[in-house]
Structures are given as structure tokens and as C-alpha cells.
Amino acid sequence: MAFKLASSPHLNSSAQTNRVMLKVILCTLPGVIAQCYFFGAGALIQVLMGISLAILTEACVLKLRQRPIKATLSDNSAALTGLLIGVAVPALAPWWIVVIGTLFAILVVKQLYGGLGNNIFNPAMAAYVMLLISFPVQMTTWVAPAGGALNELGLVASLSVIFQGASPEAILAYRAGFDGVTMATPLDAIKTSLATGLTIDEALTKNSFSDGFGIGWLWINIAYLAGGLVMLKLKLIRWHISIAVLLSLFVCASLGYMLSPDTHTGPLLHLFSGATMLAAFFIATDPVTAATSVKGRLIFGALIGILVYVIRTFGGYPDAFAFAILLANLCAPFIDYYVKPRAYGHRTSR
């Protein structure tokens, strides 16, 4: 009898993959809506551009590879990758940021390895790291969230800013014309404050931390947490990776805060700032690039949480999730190899 082996994700059919990916996309909607509320129409523009470009890019690659276009695109994996790139970039980032990131994610990270189920890195996170290293100014200039400054930029104004380009000179001119519109993320602001000799408590007295977490970011993380819990309820993902990520990050942050509360951020701020909930539920759980065994998923998630804390605390990149996930992706085969379950009826080797 002949058996057919398939790459991960191990789903029963392409139709099931289609439904799973679509449900995951729908579960991101609370977080996307929260980002649009706090950061304006630019956040929606980036998401729509990311999705459209990802689908178009994958269709072109499939055409060149002489692969079935409609059947492959219908799995919705390209749309999900584009969406994740769109929510990861700043709301007013220039249009070419999303274009370069999406092309890199689909062409290089996904299709160059053979398409869905064959890539070793999460495409959206690989693209994000490439963009962050290549274009640090554009990737770290965020619009001030609602309630934090003058950010009453509607759809037309956001389109103008995004498609006119955002070179360093343009960003400076934009700041001069609209004082207080752009700002660093809460994690970046805390790292900068610590570098200037301030304590954590002193850093949190700034207006951008009026709610204790950084205006907007708490609610954005709560929204992605809600979507993640829905995915768990629908059994779209298993709990091991997400809980391991959050628990290990919480434990590390708690220990650091207890040892030095003046220089180490508290655990709740780690959990509800930056991309924590988005990454823990929607990115780290990628079935293609994560560990597959139960113990492996727990180790994989814990490794991400520990790496995030180490990079956030001692490294130069305040959010750190993209780097942590890519490093964990590299370790996933190694983890699975050493924690693979014993086959029934066989003894473990000594």
C-alpha cells in the first residue's frame, strides 16, 4: 500500500486550511479595529495594502511556477501573511515599506522554499526583521495614539502621508508641521528613558503613560487577547505555545522587577505593550514554523518568552518578538527531535 506524506500544517484538506486561515483572519479583527481607532485610518490602509499585495504577489509567483493559482490562493495563507505585515508596520509608514516587506515575505521566505508547509521561518516576522534592520527610522516612527496628541488624520490625510513617502527629511518636516503627531512606542520610550538615567517610575510619569501602559497599547493587546481566546475556543490553535510564551515572559519580568524595580519593567507592562498578545496567539502559533509535539510546543513557547525578555531588557530592539520568533523557528526541528514522543510498543533508546 502506498502512503502519501505531506508537509506541515497537517490539515485534512485544502478546504479545511481555507476555513482555518479565514477564521484566524476574522479573529484578528478586534485587534485591527483597535489599531485603527487609536492610530487612525493609516492602520487600515496598511492592512489592506498588505493583503492585496500578498495575494497579487503569490498569484504572480504561482503563474511563473506553473502551479494552480486559484486553488493555492484559496487557502488564505497569503492574505494572513499580508495582514500580519500590515498590522506590524507603523500606521503612517510610506507605502513602499509594505511593498518591500510583502514581496520579501511571499517571494523569498515562503515561495522560495516551496510554498505553504515548507518555509522554515514565519514569513511576516522575517519580513518585519528585514524592514526593521533596513529602514529603522520608518519602522519606528509611530503616529501618536488617540488621546495622546494631535492625530486627527482622516482617510485622505493618511493616504497623502503614506503615498507621498516618508523619508527621514519628510518625517522631520511632518513633525514640524504637526507637533506631537509622531512618537516612539511605550517600550521604546522606556528604553530611551532608562538610557538617560531615569528610573522606571520616572519614565511612567510622562503623558504617554497616563493609563500606566502607554495610551492605546493596553486596549490593542486586550483586543488581540480576545481574538486569541476565541481561536482557542474554536480549537484553531492549541494553548501550549501561547500560554508558554506569556507565562515565561511573566516569570522573567517578575524576577527582574523584584531584583531591580528601578531599571526593569514590570510584568504587566511587558504583557500588555508592543506586540505581545498578537505574537503570542497569531504568530508564534504558526503550525508550519513552530514545534509540533506537546512538550516541544511548551519548550518552543517558553523559549520565545525568555528571548523576548532578554532582548527587551538587554538588547537594542524594544519589542523583540520578531527576533525571538525567528530564533525559535530555527530551534523548532531540534526541539521536536529531542522531545518526540515514544512510539507505542517501543522502548526509549538508552
mmCIF file of N, CA and C in Angstrom, residues 287-297 299-300 331-341:
data_model
loop_
_atom_site.group_PDB
_atom_site.id
_atom_site.type_symbol
_atom_site.label_atom_id
_atom_site.label_comp_id
_atom_site.label_asym_id
_atom_site.label_seq_id
_atom_site.Cartn_x
_atom_site.Cartn_y
_atom_site.Cartn_z
ATOM 1 N N PRO A 287 1.504 26.933 12.508
ATOM 2 C CA PRO A 287 1.724 25.487 12.522
ATOM 3 C C PRO A 287 2.877 25.019 11.650
ATOM 4 N N VAL A 288 3.298 25.850 10.706
ATOM 5 C CA VAL A 288 4.373 25.449 9.802
ATOM 6 C C VAL A 288 5.735 25.583 10.455
ATOM 7 N N THR A 289 5.954 26.678 11.172
ATOM 8 C CA THR A 289 7.293 27.005 11.662
ATOM 9 C C THR A 289 7.484 26.755 13.149
ATOM 10 N N ALA A 290 6.455 26.306 13.844
ATOM 11 C CA ALA A 290 6.554 26.041 15.284
ATOM 12 C C ALA A 290 6.861 24.567 15.538
ATOM 13 N N ALA A 291 7.220 24.253 16.772
ATOM 14 C CA ALA A 291 7.381 22.855 17.164
ATOM 15 C C ALA A 291 6.022 22.157 17.119
ATOM 16 N N THR A 292 6.026 20.839 16.971
ATOM 17 C CA THR A 292 4.769 20.122 16.740
ATOM 18 C C THR A 292 4.331 19.231 17.893
ATOM 19 N N SER A 293 5.262 18.669 18.658
ATOM 20 C CA SER A 293 4.872 17.811 19.774
ATOM 21 C C SER A 293 4.394 18.656 20.948
ATOM 22 N N VAL A 294 3.689 18.040 21.883
ATOM 23 C CA VAL A 294 3.153 18.782 23.021
ATOM 24 C C VAL A 294 4.281 19.392 23.855
ATOM 25 N N LYS A 295 5.246 18.572 24.258
ATOM 26 C CA LYS A 295 6.387 19.097 25.014
ATOM 27 C C LYS A 295 7.168 20.105 24.179
ATOM 28 N N GLY A 296 7.282 19.809 22.897
ATOM 29 C CA GLY A 296 8.005 20.716 22.014
ATOM 30 C C GLY A 296 7.364 22.079 21.942
ATOM 31 N N ARG A 297 6.020 22.124 21.881
ATOM 32 C CA ARG A 297 5.333 23.413 21.834
ATOM 33 C C ARG A 297 5.540 24.202 23.122
ATOM 34 N N ILE A 299 8.160 24.014 25.139
ATOM 35 C CA ILE A 299 9.549 24.496 25.128
ATOM 36 C C ILE A 299 9.700 25.636 24.130
ATOM 37 N N PHE A 300 9.092 25.463 22.964
ATOM 38 C CA PHE A 300 9.144 26.476 21.903
ATOM 39 C C PHE A 300 8.580 27.810 22.412
ATOM 40 N N CYS A 331 15.145 26.747 16.002
ATOM 41 C CA CYS A 331 15.298 25.682 17.002
ATOM 42 C C CYS A 331 14.185 24.641 16.948
ATOM 43 N N ALA A 332 13.097 24.927 16.232
ATOM 44 C CA ALA A 332 11.932 24.036 16.244
ATOM 45 C C ALA A 332 12.261 22.596 15.833
ATOM 46 N N PRO A 333 12.986 22.358 14.726
ATOM 47 C CA PRO A 333 13.312 20.967 14.379
ATOM 48 C C PRO A 333 14.164 20.283 15.453
ATOM 49 N N PHE A 334 15.092 21.021 16.019
ATOM 50 C CA PHE A 334 15.949 20.488 17.087
ATOM 51 C C PHE A 334 15.113 20.120 18.305
ATOM 52 N N ILE A 335 14.177 20.992 18.672
ATOM 53 C CA ILE A 335 13.306 20.722 19.819
ATOM 54 C C ILE A 335 12.475 19.474 19.580
ATOM 55 N N ASP A 336 11.842 19.389 18.413
ATOM 56 C CA ASP A 336 10.995 18.235 18.109
ATOM 57 C C ASP A 336 11.799 16.931 18.086
ATOM 58 N N TYR A 337 13.033 17.004 17.611
ATOM 59 C CA TYR A 337 13.853 15.803 17.527
ATOM 60 C C TYR A 337 14.110 15.205 18.912
ATOM 61 N N TYR A 338 14.342 16.049 19.899
ATOM 62 C CA TYR A 338 14.713 15.560 21.219
ATOM 63 C C TYR A 338 13.532 15.338 22.161
ATOM 64 N N VAL A 339 12.358 15.808 21.787
ATOM 65 C CA VAL A 339 11.203 15.578 22.664
ATOM 66 C C VAL A 339 10.106 14.793 21.954
ATOM 67 N N LYS A 340 10.432 14.189 20.813
ATOM 68 C CA LYS A 340 9.421 13.430 20.090
ATOM 69 C C LYS A 340 8.911 12.294 20.965
ATOM 70 N N PRO A 341 7.605 12.052 20.950
ATOM 71 C CA PRO A 341 7.040 11.007 21.807
ATOM 72 C C PRO A 341 7.483 9.615 21.374
#
